Coordinates of C-alpha atoms and ligand atoms in Angstrom, one line a residue:
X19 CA -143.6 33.4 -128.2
X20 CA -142.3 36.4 -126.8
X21 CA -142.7 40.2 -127.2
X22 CA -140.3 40.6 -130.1
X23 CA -141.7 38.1 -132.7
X24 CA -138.1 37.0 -134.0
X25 CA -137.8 35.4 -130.3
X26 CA -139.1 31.4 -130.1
X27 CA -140.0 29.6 -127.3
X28 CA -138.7 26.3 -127.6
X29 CA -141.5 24.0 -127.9
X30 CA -142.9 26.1 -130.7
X31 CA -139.2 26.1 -132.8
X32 CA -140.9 22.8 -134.4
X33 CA -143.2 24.7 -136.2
X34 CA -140.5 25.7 -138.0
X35 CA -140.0 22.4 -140.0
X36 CA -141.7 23.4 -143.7
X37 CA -139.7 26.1 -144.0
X38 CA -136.4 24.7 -144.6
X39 CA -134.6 24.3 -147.3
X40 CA -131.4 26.1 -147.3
X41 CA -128.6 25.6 -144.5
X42 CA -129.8 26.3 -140.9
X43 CA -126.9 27.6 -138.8
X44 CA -127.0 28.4 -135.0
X45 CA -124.6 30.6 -133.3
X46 CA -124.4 31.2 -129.6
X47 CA -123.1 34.6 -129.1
X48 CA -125.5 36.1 -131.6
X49 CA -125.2 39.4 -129.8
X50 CA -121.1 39.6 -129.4
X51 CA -119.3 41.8 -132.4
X52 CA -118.3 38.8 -134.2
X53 CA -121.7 37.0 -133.7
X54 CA -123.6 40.3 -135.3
X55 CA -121.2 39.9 -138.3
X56 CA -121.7 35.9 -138.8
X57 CA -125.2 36.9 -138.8
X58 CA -125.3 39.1 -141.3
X59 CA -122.5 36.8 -143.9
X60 CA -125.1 33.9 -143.0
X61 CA -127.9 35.5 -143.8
X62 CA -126.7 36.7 -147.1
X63 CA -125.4 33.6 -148.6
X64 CA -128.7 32.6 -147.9
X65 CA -128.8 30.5 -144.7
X66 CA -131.7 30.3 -141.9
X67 CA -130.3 31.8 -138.7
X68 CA -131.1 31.3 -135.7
X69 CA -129.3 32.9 -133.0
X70 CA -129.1 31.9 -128.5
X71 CA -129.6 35.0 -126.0
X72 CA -129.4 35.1 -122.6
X73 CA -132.2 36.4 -120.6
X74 CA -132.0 39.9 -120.0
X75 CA -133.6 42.5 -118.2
X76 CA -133.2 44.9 -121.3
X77 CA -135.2 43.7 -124.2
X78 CA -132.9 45.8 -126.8
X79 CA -129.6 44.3 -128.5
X80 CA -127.7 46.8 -130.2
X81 CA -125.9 44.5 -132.7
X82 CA -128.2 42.7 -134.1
X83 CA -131.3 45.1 -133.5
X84 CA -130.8 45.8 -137.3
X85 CA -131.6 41.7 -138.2
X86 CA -134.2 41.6 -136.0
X87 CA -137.9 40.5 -137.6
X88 CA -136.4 39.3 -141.1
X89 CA -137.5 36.1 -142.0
X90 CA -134.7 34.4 -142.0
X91 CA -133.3 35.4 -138.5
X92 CA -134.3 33.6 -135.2
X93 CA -133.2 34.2 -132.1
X94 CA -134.0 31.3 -128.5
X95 CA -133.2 32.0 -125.3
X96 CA -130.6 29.7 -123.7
X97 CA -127.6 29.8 -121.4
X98 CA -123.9 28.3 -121.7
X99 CA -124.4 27.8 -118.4
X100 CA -127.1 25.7 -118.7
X101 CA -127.1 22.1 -120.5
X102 CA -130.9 21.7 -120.7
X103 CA -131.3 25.6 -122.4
X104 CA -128.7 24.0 -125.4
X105 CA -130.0 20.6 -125.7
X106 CA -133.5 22.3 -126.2
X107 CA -132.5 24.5 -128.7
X108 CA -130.5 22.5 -131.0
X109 CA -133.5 20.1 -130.8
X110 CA -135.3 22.4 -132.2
X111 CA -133.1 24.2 -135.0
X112 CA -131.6 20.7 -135.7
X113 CA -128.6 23.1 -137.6
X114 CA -126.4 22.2 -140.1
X115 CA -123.8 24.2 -139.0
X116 CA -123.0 25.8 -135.5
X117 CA -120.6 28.2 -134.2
X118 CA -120.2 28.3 -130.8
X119 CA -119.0 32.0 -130.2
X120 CA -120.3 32.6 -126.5
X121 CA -118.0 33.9 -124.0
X122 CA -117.4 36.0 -121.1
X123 CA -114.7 37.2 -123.7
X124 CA -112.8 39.7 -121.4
X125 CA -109.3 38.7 -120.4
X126 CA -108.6 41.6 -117.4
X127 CA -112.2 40.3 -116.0
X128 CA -111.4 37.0 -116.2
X129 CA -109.4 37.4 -113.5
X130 CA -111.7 38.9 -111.3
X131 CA -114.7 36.1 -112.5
X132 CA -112.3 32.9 -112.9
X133 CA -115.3 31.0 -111.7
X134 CA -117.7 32.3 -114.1
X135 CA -115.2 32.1 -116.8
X136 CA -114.4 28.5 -116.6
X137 CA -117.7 27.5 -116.5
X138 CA -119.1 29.0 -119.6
X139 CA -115.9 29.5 -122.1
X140 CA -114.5 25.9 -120.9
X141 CA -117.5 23.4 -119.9
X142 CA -119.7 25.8 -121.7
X143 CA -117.6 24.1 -124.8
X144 CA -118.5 20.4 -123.8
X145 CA -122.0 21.3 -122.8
X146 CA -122.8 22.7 -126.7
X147 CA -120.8 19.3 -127.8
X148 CA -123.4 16.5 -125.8
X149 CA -126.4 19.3 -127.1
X150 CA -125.6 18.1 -130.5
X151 CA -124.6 14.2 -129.8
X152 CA -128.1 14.1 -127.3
X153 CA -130.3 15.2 -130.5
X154 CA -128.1 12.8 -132.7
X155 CA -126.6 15.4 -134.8
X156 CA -123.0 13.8 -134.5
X157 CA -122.9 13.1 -137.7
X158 CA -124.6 15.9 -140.1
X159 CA -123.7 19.1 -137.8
X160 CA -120.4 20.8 -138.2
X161 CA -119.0 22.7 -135.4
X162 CA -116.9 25.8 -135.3
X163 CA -115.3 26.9 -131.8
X164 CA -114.2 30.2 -131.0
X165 CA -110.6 29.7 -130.2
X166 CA -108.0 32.4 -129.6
X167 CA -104.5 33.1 -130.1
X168 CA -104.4 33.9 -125.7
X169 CA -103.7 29.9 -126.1
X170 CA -99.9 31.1 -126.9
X171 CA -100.0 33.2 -124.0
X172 CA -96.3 33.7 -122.9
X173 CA -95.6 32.7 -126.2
X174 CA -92.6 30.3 -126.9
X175 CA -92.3 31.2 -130.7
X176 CA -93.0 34.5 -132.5
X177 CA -94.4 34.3 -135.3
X178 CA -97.6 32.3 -133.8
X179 CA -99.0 28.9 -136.0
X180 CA -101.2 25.5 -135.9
X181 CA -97.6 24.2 -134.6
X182 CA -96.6 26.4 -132.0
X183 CA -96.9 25.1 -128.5
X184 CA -99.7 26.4 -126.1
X185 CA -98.5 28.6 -122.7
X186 CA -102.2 29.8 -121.5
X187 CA -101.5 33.3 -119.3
X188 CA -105.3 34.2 -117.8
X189 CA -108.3 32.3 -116.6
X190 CA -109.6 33.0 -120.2
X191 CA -107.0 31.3 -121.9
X192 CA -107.0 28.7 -119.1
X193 CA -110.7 27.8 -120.1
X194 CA -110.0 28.6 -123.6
X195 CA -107.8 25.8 -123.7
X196 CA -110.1 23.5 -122.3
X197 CA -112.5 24.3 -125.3
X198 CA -109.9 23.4 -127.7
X199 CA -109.0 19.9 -126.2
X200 CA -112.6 18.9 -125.7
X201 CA -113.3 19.8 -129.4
X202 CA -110.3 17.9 -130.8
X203 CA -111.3 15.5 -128.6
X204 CA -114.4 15.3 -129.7
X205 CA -113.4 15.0 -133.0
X206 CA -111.5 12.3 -132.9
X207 CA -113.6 9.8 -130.5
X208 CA -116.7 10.6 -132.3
X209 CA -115.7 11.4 -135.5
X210 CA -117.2 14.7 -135.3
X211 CA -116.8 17.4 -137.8
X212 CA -116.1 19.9 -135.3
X213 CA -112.8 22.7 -135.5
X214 CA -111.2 25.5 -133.7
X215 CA -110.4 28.8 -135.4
X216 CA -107.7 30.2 -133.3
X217 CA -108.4 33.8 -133.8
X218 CA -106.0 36.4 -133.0
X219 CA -107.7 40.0 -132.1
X220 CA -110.3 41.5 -134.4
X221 CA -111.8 44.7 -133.9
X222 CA -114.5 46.8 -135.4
X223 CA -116.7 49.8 -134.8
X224 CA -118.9 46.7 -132.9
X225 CA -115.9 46.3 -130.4
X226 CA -117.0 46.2 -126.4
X227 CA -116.3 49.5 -125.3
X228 CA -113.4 48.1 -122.9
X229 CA -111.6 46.5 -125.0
X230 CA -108.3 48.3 -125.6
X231 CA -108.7 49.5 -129.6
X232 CA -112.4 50.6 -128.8
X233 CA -111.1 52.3 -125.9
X234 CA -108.6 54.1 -127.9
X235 CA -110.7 55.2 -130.5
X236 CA -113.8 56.2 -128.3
X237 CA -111.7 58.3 -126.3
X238 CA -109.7 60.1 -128.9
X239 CA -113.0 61.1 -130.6
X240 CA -114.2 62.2 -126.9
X241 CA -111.1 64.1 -126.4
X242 CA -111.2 65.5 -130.0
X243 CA -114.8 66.8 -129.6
X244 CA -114.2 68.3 -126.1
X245 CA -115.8 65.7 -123.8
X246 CA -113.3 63.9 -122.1
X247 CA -109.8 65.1 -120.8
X248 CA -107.6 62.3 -121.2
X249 CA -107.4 58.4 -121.8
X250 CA -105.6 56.5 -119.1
X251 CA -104.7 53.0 -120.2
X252 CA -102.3 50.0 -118.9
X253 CA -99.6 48.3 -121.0
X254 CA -98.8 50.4 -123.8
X255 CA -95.7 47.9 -125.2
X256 CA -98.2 45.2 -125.4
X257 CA -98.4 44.2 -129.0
X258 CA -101.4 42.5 -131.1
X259 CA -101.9 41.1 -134.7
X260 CA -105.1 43.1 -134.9
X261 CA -107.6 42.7 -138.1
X262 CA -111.4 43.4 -139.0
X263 CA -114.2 41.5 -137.4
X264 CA -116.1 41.2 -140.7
X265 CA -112.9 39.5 -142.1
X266 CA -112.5 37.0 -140.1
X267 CA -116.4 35.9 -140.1
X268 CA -115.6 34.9 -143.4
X269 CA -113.1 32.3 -142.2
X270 CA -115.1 30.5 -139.6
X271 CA -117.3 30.0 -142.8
X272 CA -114.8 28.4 -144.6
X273 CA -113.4 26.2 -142.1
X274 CA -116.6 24.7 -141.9
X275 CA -116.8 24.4 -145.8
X276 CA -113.5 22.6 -145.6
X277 CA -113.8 19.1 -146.9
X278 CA -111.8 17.7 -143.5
X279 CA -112.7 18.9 -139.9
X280 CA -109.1 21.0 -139.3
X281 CA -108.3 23.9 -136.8
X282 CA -106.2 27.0 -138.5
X283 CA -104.6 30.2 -137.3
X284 CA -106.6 33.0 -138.5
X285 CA -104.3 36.1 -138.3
X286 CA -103.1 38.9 -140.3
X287 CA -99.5 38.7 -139.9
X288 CA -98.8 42.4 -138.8
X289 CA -98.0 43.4 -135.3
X290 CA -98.2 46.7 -133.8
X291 CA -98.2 48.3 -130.0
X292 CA -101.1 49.7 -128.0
X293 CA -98.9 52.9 -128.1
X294 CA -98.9 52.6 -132.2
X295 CA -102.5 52.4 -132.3
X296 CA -103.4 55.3 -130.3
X297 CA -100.6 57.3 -131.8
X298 CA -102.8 56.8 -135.4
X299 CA -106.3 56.7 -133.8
X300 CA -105.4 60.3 -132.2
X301 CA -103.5 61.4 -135.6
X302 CA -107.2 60.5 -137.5
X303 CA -108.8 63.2 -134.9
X304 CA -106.2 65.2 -135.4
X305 CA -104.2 65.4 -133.0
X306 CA -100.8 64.4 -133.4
X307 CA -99.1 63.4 -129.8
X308 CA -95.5 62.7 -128.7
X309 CA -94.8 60.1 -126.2
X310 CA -92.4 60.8 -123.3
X311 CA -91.0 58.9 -119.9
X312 CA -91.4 55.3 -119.2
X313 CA -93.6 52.8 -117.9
X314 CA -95.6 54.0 -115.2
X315 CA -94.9 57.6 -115.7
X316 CA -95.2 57.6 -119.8
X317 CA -97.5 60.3 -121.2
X318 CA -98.6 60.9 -124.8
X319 CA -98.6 64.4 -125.0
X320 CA -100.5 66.9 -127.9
X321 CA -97.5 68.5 -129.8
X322 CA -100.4 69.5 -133.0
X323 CA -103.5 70.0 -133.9
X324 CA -105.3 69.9 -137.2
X325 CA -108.7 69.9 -138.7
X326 CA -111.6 70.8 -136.1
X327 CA -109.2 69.5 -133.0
X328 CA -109.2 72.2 -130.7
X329 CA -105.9 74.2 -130.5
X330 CA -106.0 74.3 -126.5
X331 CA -104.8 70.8 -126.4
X332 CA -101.6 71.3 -127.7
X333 CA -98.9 70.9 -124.6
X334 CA -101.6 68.8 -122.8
X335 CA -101.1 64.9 -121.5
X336 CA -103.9 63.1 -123.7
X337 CA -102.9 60.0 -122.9
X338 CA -101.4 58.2 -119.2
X339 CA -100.5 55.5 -117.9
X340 CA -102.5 53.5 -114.9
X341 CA -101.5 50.5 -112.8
X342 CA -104.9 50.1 -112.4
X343 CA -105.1 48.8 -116.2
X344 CA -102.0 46.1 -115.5
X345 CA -102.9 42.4 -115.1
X346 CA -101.2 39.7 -113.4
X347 CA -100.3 38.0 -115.9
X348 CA -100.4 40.0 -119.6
X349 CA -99.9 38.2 -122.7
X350 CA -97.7 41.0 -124.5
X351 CA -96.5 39.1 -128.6
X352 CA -99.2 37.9 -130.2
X353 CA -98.3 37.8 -134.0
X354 CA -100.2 35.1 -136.1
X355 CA -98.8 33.6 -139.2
X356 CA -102.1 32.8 -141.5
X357 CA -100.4 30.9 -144.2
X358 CA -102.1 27.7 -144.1
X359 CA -105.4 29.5 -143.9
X360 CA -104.4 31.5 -147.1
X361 CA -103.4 28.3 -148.6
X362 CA -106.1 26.0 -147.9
X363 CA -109.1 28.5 -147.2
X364 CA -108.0 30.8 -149.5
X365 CA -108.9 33.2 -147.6
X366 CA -107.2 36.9 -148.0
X367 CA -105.5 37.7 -144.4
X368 CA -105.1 41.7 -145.6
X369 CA -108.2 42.6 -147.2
X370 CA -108.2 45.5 -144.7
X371 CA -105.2 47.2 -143.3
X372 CA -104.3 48.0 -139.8
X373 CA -104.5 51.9 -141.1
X374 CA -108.0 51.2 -142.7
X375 CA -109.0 49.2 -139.6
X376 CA -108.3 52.0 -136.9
X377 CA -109.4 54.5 -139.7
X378 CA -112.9 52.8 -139.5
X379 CA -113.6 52.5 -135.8
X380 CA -112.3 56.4 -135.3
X381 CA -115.0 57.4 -138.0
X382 CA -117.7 55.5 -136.5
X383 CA -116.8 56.9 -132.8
X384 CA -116.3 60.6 -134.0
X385 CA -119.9 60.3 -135.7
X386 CA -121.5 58.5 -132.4
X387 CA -119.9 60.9 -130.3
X388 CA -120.9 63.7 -132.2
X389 CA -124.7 62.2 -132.0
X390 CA -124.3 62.0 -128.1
X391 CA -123.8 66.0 -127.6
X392 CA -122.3 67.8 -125.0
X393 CA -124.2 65.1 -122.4
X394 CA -122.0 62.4 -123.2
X395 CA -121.0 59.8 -120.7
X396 CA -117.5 59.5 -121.0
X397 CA -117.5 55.8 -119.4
X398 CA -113.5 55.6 -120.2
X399 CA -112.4 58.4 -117.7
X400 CA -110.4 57.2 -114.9
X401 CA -112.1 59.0 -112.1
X402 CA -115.7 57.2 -113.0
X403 CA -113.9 53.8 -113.3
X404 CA -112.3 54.3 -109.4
X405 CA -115.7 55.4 -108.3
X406 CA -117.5 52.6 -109.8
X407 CA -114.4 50.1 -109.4
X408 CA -116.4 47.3 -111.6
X409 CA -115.3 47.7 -115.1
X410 CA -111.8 47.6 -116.4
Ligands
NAP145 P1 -118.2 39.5 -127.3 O1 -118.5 40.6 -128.2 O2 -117.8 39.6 -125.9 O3 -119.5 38.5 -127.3 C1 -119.6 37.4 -126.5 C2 -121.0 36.8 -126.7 O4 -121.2 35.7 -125.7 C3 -122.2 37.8 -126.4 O5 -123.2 37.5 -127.3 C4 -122.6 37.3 -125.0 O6 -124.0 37.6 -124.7 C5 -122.4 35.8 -125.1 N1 -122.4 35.2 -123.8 C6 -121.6 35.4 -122.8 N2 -121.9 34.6 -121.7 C7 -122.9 33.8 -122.1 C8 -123.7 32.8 -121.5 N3 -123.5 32.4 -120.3 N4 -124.7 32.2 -122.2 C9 -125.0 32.6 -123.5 N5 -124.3 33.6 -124.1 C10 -123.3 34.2 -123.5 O7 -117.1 38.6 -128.0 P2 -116.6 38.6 -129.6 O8 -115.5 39.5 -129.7 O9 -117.7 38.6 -130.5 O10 -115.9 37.1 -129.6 C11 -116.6 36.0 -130.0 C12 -115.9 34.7 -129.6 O11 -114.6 34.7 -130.1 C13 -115.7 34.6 -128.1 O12 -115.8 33.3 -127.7 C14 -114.3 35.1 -127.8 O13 -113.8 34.6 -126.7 C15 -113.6 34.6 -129.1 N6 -112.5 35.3 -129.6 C16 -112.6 36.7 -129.8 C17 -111.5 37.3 -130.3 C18 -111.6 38.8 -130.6 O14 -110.5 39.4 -130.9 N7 -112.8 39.4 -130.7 C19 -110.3 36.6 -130.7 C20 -110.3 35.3 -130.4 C21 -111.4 34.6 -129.9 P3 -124.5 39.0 -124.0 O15 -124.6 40.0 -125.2 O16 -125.8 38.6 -123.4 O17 -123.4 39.4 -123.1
F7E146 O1 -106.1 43.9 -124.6 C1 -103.3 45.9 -123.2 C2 -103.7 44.6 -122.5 O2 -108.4 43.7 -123.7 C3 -105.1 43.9 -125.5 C4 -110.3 39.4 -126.5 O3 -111.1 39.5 -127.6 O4 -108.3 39.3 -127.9 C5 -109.0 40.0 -126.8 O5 -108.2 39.9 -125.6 C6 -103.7 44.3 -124.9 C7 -103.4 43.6 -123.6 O6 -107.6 42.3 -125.7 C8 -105.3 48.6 -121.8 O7 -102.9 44.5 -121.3 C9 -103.2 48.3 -122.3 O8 -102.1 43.3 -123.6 O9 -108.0 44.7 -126.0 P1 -107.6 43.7 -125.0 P2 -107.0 40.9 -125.3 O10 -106.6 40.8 -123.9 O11 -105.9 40.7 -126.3 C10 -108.1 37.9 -127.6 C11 -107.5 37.2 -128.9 C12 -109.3 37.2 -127.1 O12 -109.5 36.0 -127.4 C13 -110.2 37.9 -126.2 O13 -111.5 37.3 -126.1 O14 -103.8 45.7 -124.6 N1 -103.9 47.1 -122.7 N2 -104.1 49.1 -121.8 C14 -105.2 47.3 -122.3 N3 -106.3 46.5 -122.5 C15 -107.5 46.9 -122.1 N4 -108.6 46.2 -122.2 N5 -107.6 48.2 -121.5 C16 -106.6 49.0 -121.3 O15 -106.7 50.1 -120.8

């Protein structure tokens, strides 16, 4: 046992046997955004969780500090990288249910770690499959993997669904792919219960911070509150079916509670641009902008102000463009079409809006930024990401 009591060594996880009684689930990727919501929807409807981190020079987890030392929350070091790490672990959780969320989840730095990426969002896949067939689980564990709608890539149909065929466009999608083969493979070899959700984007206030809505709404509460001068970001014609993280938790639930092992499109069926979400993050600072040129040289320029917005922005650029944000290859129409989750989950694809979404995650970064003071880092300026030249 470790520091943090929550945190099990693996030989002592047997201890855990008595205890049981309601469903055990294990999720790898505990600490992402969507892992820190599946926690907490577990954990009300009453399951055991247990939870797989990474060793870590830091001993403090942001997203989940909050779940830390309940009784029904675990957490076990382990490694998608590392076969022996899983097979230990889900020897010792022996789960009813796990969701295999772990990634290096960033599309732009997939590029630049192709390697890396393959190994853990691709064989990582397969090595969390044999974990559960080497403790002869094959038959009572379900299986949900994180899919994604980057599987349509250069998409050769718009709207996006279980149907449409597959054009991967990154190194992510590339081993993303791979993860959804080896699962319907899986399934049907083995008769495993095992199923992809193919998720389109979901954001939240729990968002990485480079990520391109998080991005957005940190730096228009920077700019709003004085601490940052303006937001330079890549492809703003890009468009995204975007929804809420805690929505779509809800849904790799229900797939597993489906009485056949199926994969499903999780999407909310509205599209908009990265130029249509800044526009209405910036409008919930206050700060209404105009966009002008093209391309390279577009700028969203401050034509108002209202609210506590300071009046000296008006006629400034807030918002440029920067090669430096392009990728090779950008996947720029993703629009899902959830109906056959609606009609066989029954699960609601609009239970928040886009508005409400980006209304959320400004709120949450105008109060954070407010709580950092005048000292704040402002990690999205361009000048400290040339500098640095590591995160993009
Ligand atoms: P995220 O916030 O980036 O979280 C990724 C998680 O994976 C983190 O807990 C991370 O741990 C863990 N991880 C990375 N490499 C690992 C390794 N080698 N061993 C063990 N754990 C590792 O991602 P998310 O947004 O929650 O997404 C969850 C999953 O859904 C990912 O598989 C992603 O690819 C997929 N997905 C996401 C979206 C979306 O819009 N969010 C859409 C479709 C699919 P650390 O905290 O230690 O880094
Ligand atoms: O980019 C464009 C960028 O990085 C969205 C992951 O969760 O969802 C996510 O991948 C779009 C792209 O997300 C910037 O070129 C413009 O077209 O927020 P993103 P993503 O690539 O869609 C899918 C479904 C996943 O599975 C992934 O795990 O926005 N864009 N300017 C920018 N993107 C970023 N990051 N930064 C910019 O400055």
């Amino acid at each position: 046992m470790l520091g943090n009591n929550t945190v099990y060594n693996d030989t002592k996880s047997d201890n855990l046997g008595g205890l049981i009684m309601s469903k055990r689930a294990l999720i790898t990727g505990v600490t992402g955004q969507d892992g820190s919501f599946l926690s907490e929807f577990l954990l009300e409807k009453g399951y055991e969780v247990h939870g797989i981190i990474r060793r870590s020079s830091v001993d403090y987890r942001e997203r989940i500090a909050h779940l830390e030392g309940k009784p029904n929350f675990h957490l076990h070091f382990g490694d998608m990288g590392d076969s022996m790490s899983l097979v230990k672990v889900v020897g010792a959780v022996r789960p009813d249910e796990v969701y295999n969320l772990a990634a290096q989840s960033h599309v732009q730095v997939s590029f630049d770690s192709p390697e890396f990426t393959a190994d853990v969002d691709a064989t990582g896949v397969l090595r969390v499959l044999e974990a559960v067939r080497a403790c002869g689980l094959e038959k009572t564990c379900r299986i949900y993997q994180a899919s994604t709608s980057e599987l349509y890539g250069k998409v050769e149909e718009v709207p996006q669904n279980e149907n449409t065929p597959f054009h991967p466009y990154s190194p992510y999608a590339v081993a993303k792919l791979y993860g959804f083969w080896i699962v319907k493979e899986y399934r049907e070899a083995y008769n495993m219960f095992c199923c992809s959700g193919i998720l389109f984007n979901h954001e939240s206030e729990r968002r990485g911070e480079t990520f391109v809505t998080r991005k957005i709404t940190l730096a228009a509460a920077r700019i709003a509150q004085g601490h940052q001068d303006c937001l330079y970001l890549g492809n703003l014609d890009s468009l995204r079916d975007w929804g809420y993280a805690k929505d779509y938790v809800e849904c790799m639930w229900l797939i597993l509670q489906n009485d056949k092992p199926e994969d499903f499109v999780i999407a909310t069926g509205v599209q908009h641009s990265v130029r249509e979400f800044t526009t209405l993050a910036f409008k919930h600072v206050g700060i209404e902008l105009r966009f002008e040129g093209n391309g390279v040289d577009e700028k969203g320029i401050c034509i108002a102000v209202s609210g506590s917005a300071p009046q000296s922005l008006v006629g400034k650029t807030l918002v440029a463009v920067s090669e430096d944000f392009y990728r090779p290859t950008d996947v720029v129409n993703l629009w899902g079409d959830p109906t056959k989750a609606k009609a066989k989950l029954g699960w609601n694809p609009n239970k928040t809006s886009f508005e409400e979404l980006v209304k959320i995650m400004v709120e949450h970064d105008m109060a954070k930024v407010a709580s950092e003071g005048a000292a704040a880092k402002v990690r999205t300026n361009l000048a400290e990401y040339l500098e640095k030249g590591i995160v993009k």
